């Protein structure tokens, strides 16, 4: 951990586990280090990064939290909530972290290894998911190595990420609470704490979330959704106890007992495993859209979007 902190302070990249997915971290105050993240991922420069800090106080040094933001932060931090906040002029953050926007996305992770790394770094850590840009997110150290081999100073191996889906991204805008990305905290839990109905972002090109591109999380194979009769030769991404019988072909059941949290934790591994089987097509069974199902279906729709 001391070595990881030293690498970050020298402007190198360190990949680390969080409760959601692995992050590809750099010192968020060092522009050269942050630029390395974009280079390593092949990430478009207009897509801003999430800054990770250890506490609400550390977040308040970077950005303005309204009373409504504070209420969400107190309820969900540390944990998989990202708040998009107005940047403070004296934040010390590199400009490219927020891709020139006047806001910055901030989150306080819960994973003990992420927290230890923040302590060792002694600075805010900018970290997108640790995958090639546009590819399936990484939920194990092996996934990180497969995508970013040779481009990262160190990978901290914390095993599988417990939640497996990225953080929920929220922007409080006056009296509106906007869901910019569904994620590991179901929208209804956030609505309950915010005491407001969440606005869903409908415009794909919205400048508030420049990174929410239609095609994302894409495996090599073609992905088809809501399939009840899988094609011969296609791999099957299944959910629940009643899976169509198959004599041949690859099947990965996200949760045989139909549990959405278990399905979320398995999603990105499943997409990688089925993709590696070499099939041309992955057929996905219907998955309920309530609770965590909203984020699961969001990722699957992006995986299936035309490229
Ligand atoms: O769970 C997570 O959030 C993981 C872990 C590593 O913390 N991180 C993650 O980062 O998913 P990334 O870069 O894959 O996704 C961050 C998303 C992008 O879609 C980006 O466009 C959006 O956050 N974002 C970042 N800054 C923003 C801003 N100022 N305004 C709107 N959206 C922003
Ligand atoms: Mg990502």
Short mmCIF file of N, CA and C in Angstrom, two decimals, residues 9-159:
data_model
loop_
_atom_site.label_atom_id
_atom_site.label_comp_id
_atom_site.label_asym_id
_atom_site.label_seq_id
_atom_site.Cartn_x
_atom_site.Cartn_y
_atom_site.Cartn_z
N UNK A 9 1.78 9.38 -5.98
CA UNK A 9 2.42 10.69 -5.76
C UNK A 9 3.43 11.02 -6.85
N UNK A 10 4.00 10.00 -7.51
CA UNK A 10 4.92 10.24 -8.63
C UNK A 10 4.18 10.40 -9.95
N UNK A 11 2.86 10.39 -9.94
CA UNK A 11 2.13 10.59 -11.19
C UNK A 11 1.88 9.31 -11.98
N UNK A 12 2.08 8.14 -11.32
CA UNK A 12 1.80 6.87 -12.00
C UNK A 12 0.36 6.44 -11.75
N UNK A 13 -0.08 5.42 -12.52
CA UNK A 13 -1.44 4.91 -12.37
C UNK A 13 -1.46 3.67 -11.47
N UNK A 14 -2.47 3.58 -10.62
CA UNK A 14 -2.67 2.40 -9.77
C UNK A 14 -4.13 1.96 -9.92
N UNK A 15 -4.33 0.70 -10.29
CA UNK A 15 -5.69 0.15 -10.36
C UNK A 15 -6.04 -0.45 -9.01
N UNK A 16 -7.29 -0.27 -8.59
CA UNK A 16 -7.68 -0.70 -7.24
C UNK A 16 -9.15 -1.12 -7.21
N UNK A 17 -9.47 -2.05 -6.30
CA UNK A 17 -10.88 -2.48 -6.20
C UNK A 17 -11.71 -1.46 -5.45
N UNK A 18 -12.97 -1.32 -5.85
CA UNK A 18 -13.94 -0.59 -5.03
C UNK A 18 -15.12 -1.55 -4.83
N UNK A 19 -16.12 -1.13 -4.09
CA UNK A 19 -17.29 -1.98 -3.89
C UNK A 19 -18.07 -2.17 -5.19
N UNK A 20 -17.81 -1.29 -6.20
CA UNK A 20 -18.57 -1.38 -7.45
C UNK A 20 -17.78 -2.12 -8.52
N UNK A 21 -16.75 -1.47 -9.05
CA UNK A 21 -15.88 -2.07 -10.07
C UNK A 21 -14.46 -1.61 -9.76
N UNK A 22 -13.46 -2.17 -10.47
CA UNK A 22 -12.09 -1.69 -10.29
C UNK A 22 -11.95 -0.30 -10.90
N UNK A 23 -11.16 0.56 -10.22
CA UNK A 23 -10.89 1.90 -10.73
C UNK A 23 -9.45 1.99 -11.21
N UNK A 24 -9.22 2.90 -12.17
CA UNK A 24 -7.86 3.17 -12.66
C UNK A 24 -7.49 4.54 -12.13
N UNK A 25 -6.68 4.56 -11.04
CA UNK A 25 -6.49 5.79 -10.28
C UNK A 25 -5.27 6.59 -10.65
N UNK A 26 -5.42 7.92 -10.51
CA UNK A 26 -4.29 8.84 -10.62
C UNK A 26 -4.54 9.99 -9.66
N UNK A 27 -3.45 10.68 -9.27
CA UNK A 27 -3.56 11.87 -8.44
C UNK A 27 -4.38 12.93 -9.19
N UNK A 28 -5.54 13.27 -8.64
CA UNK A 28 -6.47 14.16 -9.36
C UNK A 28 -5.98 15.60 -9.44
N UNK A 29 -4.90 15.92 -8.70
CA UNK A 29 -4.37 17.28 -8.75
C UNK A 29 -3.23 17.40 -9.77
N UNK A 30 -2.84 16.27 -10.36
CA UNK A 30 -1.69 16.24 -11.27
C UNK A 30 -2.18 16.01 -12.71
N UNK A 31 -2.16 17.07 -13.51
CA UNK A 31 -2.70 17.02 -14.87
C UNK A 31 -2.03 15.96 -15.74
N UNK A 32 -0.73 15.81 -15.60
CA UNK A 32 -0.02 14.81 -16.41
C UNK A 32 -0.47 13.41 -16.04
N UNK A 33 -0.62 13.18 -14.74
CA UNK A 33 -1.06 11.86 -14.27
C UNK A 33 -2.47 11.58 -14.78
N UNK A 34 -3.35 12.58 -14.70
CA UNK A 34 -4.73 12.38 -15.15
C UNK A 34 -4.76 12.12 -16.66
N UNK A 35 -3.91 12.82 -17.40
CA UNK A 35 -3.85 12.61 -18.85
C UNK A 35 -3.48 11.16 -19.17
N UNK A 36 -2.63 10.56 -18.31
CA UNK A 36 -2.24 9.15 -18.51
C UNK A 36 -3.44 8.23 -18.46
N UNK A 37 -4.43 8.56 -17.62
CA UNK A 37 -5.63 7.72 -17.54
C UNK A 37 -6.32 7.68 -18.90
N UNK A 38 -6.50 8.86 -19.51
CA UNK A 38 -7.20 8.93 -20.80
C UNK A 38 -6.42 8.13 -21.85
N UNK A 39 -5.08 8.25 -21.79
CA UNK A 39 -4.24 7.54 -22.74
C UNK A 39 -4.35 6.02 -22.55
N UNK A 40 -4.24 5.57 -21.30
CA UNK A 40 -4.24 4.13 -21.02
C UNK A 40 -5.57 3.49 -21.44
N UNK A 41 -6.68 4.20 -21.23
CA UNK A 41 -8.00 3.63 -21.53
C UNK A 41 -8.41 3.84 -22.98
N UNK A 42 -7.72 4.77 -23.68
CA UNK A 42 -8.19 5.18 -24.99
C UNK A 42 -9.51 5.93 -24.84
N UNK A 43 -9.60 6.73 -23.77
CA UNK A 43 -10.86 7.40 -23.44
C UNK A 43 -10.93 8.78 -24.08
N UNK A 44 -12.10 9.12 -24.69
CA UNK A 44 -12.23 10.45 -25.27
C UNK A 44 -12.06 11.53 -24.20
N UNK A 45 -11.35 12.59 -24.53
CA UNK A 45 -11.03 13.64 -23.55
C UNK A 45 -12.26 14.38 -23.05
N UNK A 46 -13.38 14.30 -23.79
CA UNK A 46 -14.55 15.06 -23.34
C UNK A 46 -15.33 14.31 -22.27
N UNK A 47 -14.87 13.12 -21.91
CA UNK A 47 -15.59 12.32 -20.92
C UNK A 47 -14.94 12.46 -19.54
N UNK A 48 -15.56 13.24 -18.63
CA UNK A 48 -14.91 13.55 -17.36
C UNK A 48 -14.85 12.35 -16.42
N UNK A 49 -14.02 12.48 -15.38
CA UNK A 49 -13.73 11.37 -14.46
C UNK A 49 -14.40 11.60 -13.10
N UNK A 50 -14.54 10.53 -12.33
CA UNK A 50 -15.02 10.63 -10.95
C UNK A 50 -13.81 10.80 -10.02
N UNK A 51 -13.92 11.75 -9.09
CA UNK A 51 -12.86 11.95 -8.11
C UNK A 51 -13.26 11.26 -6.81
N UNK A 52 -12.34 10.45 -6.27
CA UNK A 52 -12.58 9.68 -5.06
C UNK A 52 -11.88 10.34 -3.88
N UNK A 53 -12.63 10.52 -2.79
CA UNK A 53 -12.05 11.09 -1.56
C UNK A 53 -12.54 10.26 -0.38
N UNK A 54 -11.95 10.53 0.82
CA UNK A 54 -12.22 9.67 1.96
C UNK A 54 -13.42 10.09 2.79
N UNK A 55 -13.87 11.34 2.65
CA UNK A 55 -14.91 11.82 3.57
C UNK A 55 -15.72 12.96 2.95
N UNK A 56 -16.83 13.28 3.60
CA UNK A 56 -17.64 14.42 3.17
C UNK A 56 -16.81 15.71 3.26
N UNK A 57 -16.01 15.83 4.31
CA UNK A 57 -15.19 17.03 4.49
C UNK A 57 -14.22 17.18 3.31
N UNK A 58 -13.62 16.07 2.91
CA UNK A 58 -12.68 16.13 1.78
C UNK A 58 -13.43 16.48 0.49
N UNK A 59 -14.67 16.01 0.35
CA UNK A 59 -15.47 16.36 -0.84
C UNK A 59 -15.78 17.85 -0.83
N UNK A 60 -16.07 18.38 0.37
CA UNK A 60 -16.44 19.80 0.48
C UNK A 60 -15.26 20.72 0.17
N UNK A 61 -14.05 20.20 0.22
CA UNK A 61 -12.88 21.00 -0.16
C UNK A 61 -12.76 21.12 -1.68
N UNK A 62 -13.44 20.24 -2.41
CA UNK A 62 -13.34 20.24 -3.87
C UNK A 62 -14.54 20.89 -4.54
N UNK A 63 -15.70 20.82 -3.88
CA UNK A 63 -16.95 21.18 -4.56
C UNK A 63 -17.96 21.70 -3.55
N UNK A 64 -18.99 22.39 -4.06
CA UNK A 64 -20.06 22.92 -3.21
C UNK A 64 -21.15 21.88 -3.04
N UNK A 65 -21.45 21.55 -1.79
CA UNK A 65 -22.58 20.65 -1.53
C UNK A 65 -23.76 21.44 -0.98
N UNK A 66 -24.88 21.38 -1.68
CA UNK A 66 -26.10 22.03 -1.19
C UNK A 66 -26.65 21.20 -0.03
N UNK A 67 -27.60 21.73 0.72
CA UNK A 67 -28.20 20.92 1.78
C UNK A 67 -28.77 19.60 1.25
N UNK A 68 -29.36 19.61 0.06
CA UNK A 68 -29.89 18.36 -0.50
C UNK A 68 -28.77 17.38 -0.85
N UNK A 69 -27.64 17.90 -1.36
CA UNK A 69 -26.48 17.03 -1.62
C UNK A 69 -25.97 16.42 -0.32
N UNK A 70 -25.91 17.27 0.71
CA UNK A 70 -25.38 16.81 2.00
C UNK A 70 -26.23 15.68 2.58
N UNK A 71 -27.53 15.81 2.41
CA UNK A 71 -28.42 14.77 2.93
C UNK A 71 -28.14 13.43 2.24
N UNK A 72 -27.95 13.48 0.93
CA UNK A 72 -27.64 12.25 0.19
C UNK A 72 -26.26 11.72 0.61
N UNK A 73 -25.30 12.62 0.74
CA UNK A 73 -23.95 12.21 1.12
C UNK A 73 -23.96 11.54 2.49
N UNK A 74 -24.68 12.13 3.43
CA UNK A 74 -24.71 11.55 4.78
C UNK A 74 -25.41 10.19 4.79
N UNK A 75 -26.38 10.02 3.91
CA UNK A 75 -27.10 8.74 3.87
C UNK A 75 -26.28 7.65 3.18
N UNK A 76 -25.54 8.00 2.14
CA UNK A 76 -24.96 6.94 1.29
C UNK A 76 -23.43 6.87 1.27
N UNK A 77 -22.72 7.85 1.83
CA UNK A 77 -21.26 7.78 1.86
C UNK A 77 -20.79 7.28 3.20
N UNK A 78 -19.75 6.43 3.28
CA UNK A 78 -19.10 5.84 2.12
C UNK A 78 -19.99 4.82 1.43
N UNK A 79 -19.95 4.81 0.11
CA UNK A 79 -20.77 3.87 -0.66
C UNK A 79 -20.91 4.32 -2.09
N UNK A 80 -21.67 3.53 -2.90
CA UNK A 80 -21.66 3.71 -4.35
C UNK A 80 -22.59 4.80 -4.89
N UNK A 81 -22.50 5.99 -4.29
CA UNK A 81 -23.21 7.17 -4.81
C UNK A 81 -22.18 8.17 -5.32
N UNK A 82 -22.37 8.66 -6.56
CA UNK A 82 -21.54 9.74 -7.08
C UNK A 82 -22.41 10.98 -7.23
N UNK A 83 -21.93 12.09 -6.69
CA UNK A 83 -22.66 13.36 -6.82
C UNK A 83 -21.92 14.27 -7.79
N UNK A 84 -22.66 14.82 -8.75
CA UNK A 84 -22.08 15.82 -9.65
C UNK A 84 -22.35 17.19 -9.02
N UNK A 85 -21.26 17.91 -8.72
CA UNK A 85 -21.32 19.11 -7.89
C UNK A 85 -20.60 20.28 -8.56
N UNK A 86 -21.00 21.51 -8.24
CA UNK A 86 -20.23 22.66 -8.75
C UNK A 86 -18.80 22.62 -8.18
N UNK A 87 -17.82 22.76 -9.06
CA UNK A 87 -16.41 22.73 -8.67
C UNK A 87 -16.04 23.99 -7.91
N UNK A 88 -15.25 23.87 -6.87
CA UNK A 88 -14.74 25.07 -6.20
C UNK A 88 -13.53 25.60 -6.97
N UNK A 89 -13.41 26.93 -7.00
CA UNK A 89 -12.28 27.54 -7.72
C UNK A 89 -10.95 27.13 -7.10
N UNK A 90 -10.95 26.89 -5.76
CA UNK A 90 -9.69 26.55 -5.08
C UNK A 90 -9.57 25.03 -4.83
N UNK A 91 -10.22 24.23 -5.68
CA UNK A 91 -10.22 22.78 -5.46
C UNK A 91 -8.83 22.16 -5.62
N UNK A 92 -7.98 22.78 -6.43
CA UNK A 92 -6.67 22.20 -6.70
C UNK A 92 -6.71 21.07 -7.70
N UNK A 93 -7.91 20.73 -8.19
CA UNK A 93 -8.04 19.62 -9.15
C UNK A 93 -7.53 20.05 -10.52
N UNK A 94 -6.94 19.10 -11.23
CA UNK A 94 -6.57 19.36 -12.62
C UNK A 94 -7.84 19.62 -13.43
N UNK A 95 -7.74 20.51 -14.43
CA UNK A 95 -8.93 20.85 -15.22
C UNK A 95 -9.44 19.67 -16.04
N UNK A 96 -8.53 18.83 -16.52
CA UNK A 96 -8.99 17.76 -17.40
C UNK A 96 -9.78 16.69 -16.66
N UNK A 97 -9.71 16.68 -15.31
CA UNK A 97 -10.53 15.75 -14.54
C UNK A 97 -12.00 15.92 -14.91
N UNK A 98 -12.45 17.17 -15.01
CA UNK A 98 -13.86 17.38 -15.34
C UNK A 98 -14.03 17.84 -16.78
N UNK A 99 -13.03 17.58 -17.60
CA UNK A 99 -13.13 17.81 -19.05
C UNK A 99 -13.65 19.20 -19.37
N UNK A 100 -13.21 20.18 -18.58
CA UNK A 100 -13.56 21.56 -18.88
C UNK A 100 -14.93 21.99 -18.36
N UNK A 101 -15.70 21.08 -17.74
CA UNK A 101 -17.01 21.46 -17.18
C UNK A 101 -16.78 22.24 -15.88
N UNK A 102 -17.83 22.97 -15.43
CA UNK A 102 -17.68 23.67 -14.15
C UNK A 102 -18.20 22.82 -12.99
N UNK A 103 -18.44 21.54 -13.28
CA UNK A 103 -18.85 20.62 -12.22
C UNK A 103 -17.80 19.52 -12.08
N UNK A 104 -17.86 18.82 -10.95
CA UNK A 104 -16.99 17.65 -10.78
C UNK A 104 -17.80 16.54 -10.12
N UNK A 105 -17.57 15.32 -10.57
CA UNK A 105 -18.24 14.15 -10.00
C UNK A 105 -17.39 13.63 -8.84
N UNK A 106 -18.01 13.46 -7.67
CA UNK A 106 -17.25 13.07 -6.48
C UNK A 106 -17.91 11.87 -5.82
N UNK A 107 -17.06 10.94 -5.33
CA UNK A 107 -17.64 9.87 -4.52
C UNK A 107 -16.69 9.42 -3.43
N UNK A 108 -17.26 8.90 -2.34
CA UNK A 108 -16.50 8.38 -1.20
C UNK A 108 -16.70 6.87 -1.19
N UNK A 109 -15.69 6.10 -1.63
CA UNK A 109 -15.89 4.64 -1.70
C UNK A 109 -15.86 3.99 -0.32
N UNK A 110 -16.44 2.80 -0.27
CA UNK A 110 -16.54 2.07 0.99
C UNK A 110 -15.50 0.95 1.09
N UNK A 111 -15.03 0.45 -0.05
CA UNK A 111 -14.13 -0.71 -0.06
C UNK A 111 -12.87 -0.42 0.76
N UNK A 112 -12.49 -1.34 1.66
CA UNK A 112 -11.33 -1.06 2.53
C UNK A 112 -10.03 -0.82 1.76
N UNK A 113 -9.84 -1.49 0.63
CA UNK A 113 -8.59 -1.28 -0.12
C UNK A 113 -8.61 0.10 -0.79
N UNK A 114 -9.77 0.51 -1.29
CA UNK A 114 -9.88 1.86 -1.86
C UNK A 114 -9.62 2.91 -0.78
N UNK A 115 -10.14 2.68 0.41
CA UNK A 115 -9.96 3.64 1.49
C UNK A 115 -8.51 3.71 1.93
N UNK A 116 -7.86 2.54 2.00
CA UNK A 116 -6.45 2.52 2.38
C UNK A 116 -5.61 3.26 1.33
N UNK A 117 -5.97 3.08 0.06
CA UNK A 117 -5.22 3.75 -1.01
C UNK A 117 -5.39 5.26 -0.91
N UNK A 118 -6.61 5.72 -0.63
CA UNK A 118 -6.83 7.17 -0.49
C UNK A 118 -5.97 7.72 0.65
N UNK A 119 -5.86 6.96 1.73
CA UNK A 119 -5.01 7.38 2.84
C UNK A 119 -3.55 7.45 2.43
N UNK A 120 -3.10 6.43 1.68
CA UNK A 120 -1.70 6.37 1.27
C UNK A 120 -1.38 7.44 0.24
N UNK A 121 -2.36 7.79 -0.59
CA UNK A 121 -2.11 8.78 -1.65
C UNK A 121 -2.02 10.18 -1.06
N UNK A 122 -2.85 10.46 -0.05
CA UNK A 122 -2.84 11.79 0.55
C UNK A 122 -3.40 12.87 -0.37
N UNK A 123 -4.05 12.47 -1.47
CA UNK A 123 -4.67 13.44 -2.36
C UNK A 123 -5.95 12.82 -2.93
N UNK A 124 -6.84 13.64 -3.50
CA UNK A 124 -7.99 13.04 -4.18
C UNK A 124 -7.52 12.18 -5.35
N UNK A 125 -8.23 11.08 -5.59
CA UNK A 125 -7.82 10.14 -6.65
C UNK A 125 -8.90 10.12 -7.74
N UNK A 126 -8.51 10.54 -8.95
CA UNK A 126 -9.41 10.45 -10.10
C UNK A 126 -9.36 9.03 -10.60
N UNK A 127 -10.54 8.42 -10.82
CA UNK A 127 -10.53 7.03 -11.28
C UNK A 127 -11.79 6.70 -12.07
N UNK A 128 -11.63 6.41 -13.34
CA UNK A 128 -12.73 5.80 -14.10
C UNK A 128 -12.68 4.29 -13.89
N UNK A 129 -13.63 3.57 -14.42
CA UNK A 129 -13.55 2.12 -14.36
C UNK A 129 -12.31 1.65 -15.13
N UNK A 130 -11.66 0.59 -14.61
CA UNK A 130 -10.35 0.17 -15.11
C UNK A 130 -10.47 -0.80 -16.28
N UNK A 131 -11.11 -0.33 -17.36
CA UNK A 131 -11.26 -1.15 -18.57
C UNK A 131 -10.88 -0.27 -19.76
N UNK A 132 -10.61 -0.90 -20.90
CA UNK A 132 -10.46 -0.14 -22.13
C UNK A 132 -11.74 0.65 -22.36
N UNK A 133 -11.63 1.86 -22.87
CA UNK A 133 -12.81 2.70 -23.10
C UNK A 133 -13.83 1.98 -23.97
N UNK A 134 -15.09 1.97 -23.54
CA UNK A 134 -16.15 1.35 -24.33
C UNK A 134 -16.31 -0.13 -24.08
N UNK A 135 -15.33 -0.75 -23.39
CA UNK A 135 -15.39 -2.18 -23.15
C UNK A 135 -16.11 -2.46 -21.83
N UNK A 136 -16.35 -3.74 -21.57
CA UNK A 136 -17.01 -4.18 -20.34
C UNK A 136 -16.16 -3.78 -19.11
N UNK A 137 -16.79 -3.28 -18.05
CA UNK A 137 -16.05 -2.87 -16.86
C UNK A 137 -15.37 -4.06 -16.19
N UNK A 138 -14.34 -3.76 -15.39
CA UNK A 138 -13.53 -4.80 -14.75
C UNK A 138 -13.98 -5.02 -13.31
N UNK A 139 -14.30 -6.26 -12.96
CA UNK A 139 -14.68 -6.56 -11.58
C UNK A 139 -13.71 -7.52 -10.90
N UNK A 140 -12.62 -7.89 -11.58
CA UNK A 140 -11.53 -8.63 -10.93
C UNK A 140 -10.20 -8.03 -11.41
N UNK A 141 -9.13 -8.33 -10.65
CA UNK A 141 -7.80 -7.85 -11.04
C UNK A 141 -7.40 -8.44 -12.40
N UNK A 142 -7.84 -9.69 -12.65
CA UNK A 142 -7.51 -10.32 -13.94
C UNK A 142 -8.17 -9.57 -15.10
N UNK A 143 -9.40 -9.07 -14.89
CA UNK A 143 -10.04 -8.27 -15.95
C UNK A 143 -9.20 -7.02 -16.25
N UNK A 144 -8.70 -6.38 -15.17
CA UNK A 144 -7.90 -5.16 -15.35
C UNK A 144 -6.65 -5.50 -16.17
N UNK A 145 -6.00 -6.58 -15.77
CA UNK A 145 -4.76 -6.97 -16.46
C UNK A 145 -5.04 -7.28 -17.93
N UNK A 146 -6.17 -7.93 -18.20
CA UNK A 146 -6.50 -8.29 -19.59
C UNK A 146 -6.70 -7.04 -20.44
N UNK A 147 -7.28 -5.98 -19.87
CA UNK A 147 -7.58 -4.78 -20.65
C UNK A 147 -6.41 -3.80 -20.70
N UNK A 148 -5.66 -3.70 -19.60
CA UNK A 148 -4.72 -2.57 -19.46
C UNK A 148 -3.29 -3.03 -19.20
N UNK A 149 -2.98 -4.27 -19.61
CA UNK A 149 -1.66 -4.83 -19.33
C UNK A 149 -0.56 -3.88 -19.80
N UNK A 150 0.42 -3.65 -18.94
CA UNK A 150 1.56 -2.83 -19.33
C UNK A 150 1.32 -1.33 -19.24
N UNK A 151 0.10 -0.92 -18.95
CA UNK A 151 -0.18 0.52 -18.95
C UNK A 151 -0.44 1.05 -17.56
N UNK A 152 -0.28 0.20 -16.55
CA UNK A 152 -0.59 0.62 -15.19
C UNK A 152 0.56 0.21 -14.27
N UNK A 153 0.94 1.14 -13.36
CA UNK A 153 2.09 0.90 -12.49
C UNK A 153 1.87 -0.26 -11.54
N UNK A 154 0.64 -0.42 -11.06
CA UNK A 154 0.34 -1.48 -10.09
C UNK A 154 -1.14 -1.79 -10.13
N UNK A 155 -1.47 -3.07 -9.93
CA UNK A 155 -2.87 -3.46 -9.74
C UNK A 155 -2.99 -4.02 -8.32
N UNK A 156 -3.82 -3.41 -7.50
CA UNK A 156 -4.09 -3.95 -6.16
C UNK A 156 -5.19 -4.99 -6.31
N UNK A 157 -4.88 -6.25 -5.97
CA UNK A 157 -5.84 -7.33 -6.17
C UNK A 157 -6.67 -7.53 -4.91
N UNK A 158 -7.95 -7.18 -4.99
CA UNK A 158 -8.85 -7.36 -3.85
C UNK A 158 -9.93 -8.39 -4.15
N UNK A 159 -9.66 -9.27 -5.11
CA UNK A 159 -10.68 -10.26 -5.46
C UNK A 159 -11.82 -9.62 -6.23
#
